[in-house]
């Protein structure tokens, strides 16, 4: 049995005017850390809201740990933890009060499941009498995670947990998720950050309500056929224009301080010829070399194929 | 039960931590109760009067001094030019103009009747109507006196004399009449507004998302919202009753228990209304706009300020579906008259019906939206 299962889910808003998710099918295995990767508007939040029984899909079937999201929504609500994209705890209650409140509504106590949250809660415990609204962004995330975990959920839904959080806290957050895997919790995480994708067991690349590709991050990168080059020169903006104009260049885009590009023919000669041409065009300190593709490169390539 | 208890605990914590909200709930209504009754007074004093006395006789002087001695009028000017007097009315400096024609005394003695001209400035309708009525009665009084003293040579006066007495409010004290009504208005505002805003707030800041994925049942959530404000409504009412006793000396004639029983049902209806509004609004701004609209209509069409009987037929129908109408009526009946359950049970039935209706609608609509 899959921990999370979606079959041909369709969801539209505004009476069919806007399609959020189209014919979406997905299976998440038990104990897996699964990532939904995609830009804003890809339909990630809609998937979460369907799975957490907050909204109904127009058609299709979805289940969590074997419970149907429509028929058995009460069972699901007892068994899942949900951390919405927006901080949704009570800002005017303290850290400890929020945790106590959510433990009680799930008919449990903090003591009973303390081992579940210990590692995370210890970090915010010094502030337990502070109001949640007065916490920093990173600490709010930790508190929200504690509240979502306090009832020992079987499946944890995390909707963009690292959006708007600083780089250090983001890293810490993913370390916490790694720790949680040891408890055997199935996790479905969404993120717009491609660099976070590698922390997942499997990912689905999403765009405009459908899945472009779904596999482990390693496998996705491995399936990137052909060679990828990175290039830079003193005249970065002109370099991009010149490369786009060149008939041998299939695809080029900016990637950090470099430009990434693919050529129609992966041979060394083509690369050398291209390099010479660019030097003639007056590019200084030109660097052009082969590089390893990342998830983002895969995503961009898939988008261009669409 | 445990779930409901923790929700209630959370609600009370949130309310008591919000110091501004607390002031709005407790201090604002009580300040209003202390201030408003003094303003909501129909007794009109200091009516400015200009007199055009072209007679300048003993009779006319006596009439003018009698008018100013009545305590309701301030004689601004006593001139002999009509134009000059009219200018006062036009400048809005005088409310009423009284003209005593030449030969007033002579004609009065000789022909035993005379005409006076009264011009009221109707910009302020209430002042014009009440003022001319007062002036009329002072003149009538003087007329009667003249007749007995002069014309009939001290003989017994003819005509009918009317003595009136105000039952249930012997001193015709406006505060006694207004305070119970204003108290109802305040309890309604606290109950209706606070409950709606509180629920919408959870929607607006997104906390409802988190609540909706917990095993909390809808009815638990709704009860958790309504019970605190039901208790607060009772509290505000009790403090208000205490203030009206200390400040205005109003001691309910009737049974307090009956008053509270009615309040209990009434609050359910008002809170249900707040809940209904909250199901239709997404933001607190929307909710407050809707509530404000309804409260305005409810307050003005409840018989608090003007009697319902003098409204046009269609307005009377609005008053009839207005919960405030019933509670204000019951308050006045029980507090001033000492009415019992037998007298107010039909009111109670109507409010009970409204409570069931509005809550049923709210719960139905609440389900649909989330």
Short mmCIF file of C-alpha atoms in Angstrom, two decimals, chain A residues 11 13 44-58 62 64 68-70 72-74 76-77 80-86 88 157 159, chain B residues 202-203 206-216 218 366-370:
data_model
loop_
_atom_site.label_atom_id
_atom_site.label_comp_id
_atom_site.label_asym_id
_atom_site.label_seq_id
_atom_site.Cartn_x
_atom_site.Cartn_y
_atom_site.Cartn_z
CA UNK A 11 -9.03 20.61 -9.76
CA UNK A 13 -11.03 27.19 -9.57
CA UNK A 44 1.63 22.23 -5.25
CA UNK A 45 -0.58 23.81 -2.60
CA UNK A 46 -3.71 22.49 -4.31
CA UNK A 47 -2.36 18.94 -4.03
CA UNK A 48 -1.70 19.49 -0.32
CA UNK A 49 -5.13 20.91 0.29
CA UNK A 50 -6.77 17.95 -1.42
CA UNK A 51 -4.71 15.44 0.55
CA UNK A 52 -5.36 17.18 3.87
CA UNK A 53 -9.14 17.13 3.14
CA UNK A 54 -9.40 20.92 3.03
CA UNK A 55 -10.82 21.01 -0.49
CA UNK A 56 -12.46 18.51 -2.80
CA UNK A 57 -11.06 17.60 -6.19
CA UNK A 58 -13.34 17.98 -9.23
CA UNK A 62 -6.95 10.33 -3.61
CA UNK A 64 -3.71 8.75 2.49
CA UNK A 68 -10.08 7.98 1.01
CA UNK A 69 -9.90 11.79 1.26
CA UNK A 70 -13.65 12.12 0.75
CA UNK A 72 -12.69 8.81 5.49
CA UNK A 73 -11.65 12.42 5.99
CA UNK A 74 -12.09 12.11 9.74
CA UNK A 76 -7.13 11.23 7.81
CA UNK A 77 -7.38 14.27 10.06
CA UNK A 80 -1.69 13.37 9.32
CA UNK A 81 0.32 16.41 10.24
CA UNK A 82 0.05 19.51 8.11
CA UNK A 83 2.24 22.56 8.00
CA UNK A 84 0.65 25.14 5.67
CA UNK A 85 2.79 27.49 3.62
CA UNK A 86 1.70 30.43 5.72
CA UNK A 88 -0.93 29.32 10.88
CA UNK A 157 2.56 17.32 4.72
CA UNK A 159 3.86 23.01 2.09
CA UNK B 202 -9.15 32.99 12.09
CA UNK B 203 -9.96 32.89 8.40
CA UNK B 206 -5.08 31.44 8.20
CA UNK B 207 -5.24 29.68 11.55
CA UNK B 208 -8.47 28.03 10.43
CA UNK B 209 -6.42 26.01 7.92
CA UNK B 210 -4.54 24.39 10.76
CA UNK B 211 -7.71 23.86 12.81
CA UNK B 212 -9.51 22.25 9.88
CA UNK B 213 -6.98 19.44 9.59
CA UNK B 214 -7.34 18.51 13.25
CA UNK B 215 -10.07 16.22 14.56
CA UNK B 216 -11.90 19.29 15.98
CA UNK B 218 -17.38 21.97 13.44
CA UNK B 366 -20.70 27.37 7.46
CA UNK B 367 -20.53 23.80 6.20
CA UNK B 368 -20.86 24.84 2.60
CA UNK B 369 -18.00 27.29 2.62
CA UNK B 370 -15.29 25.15 4.12
#
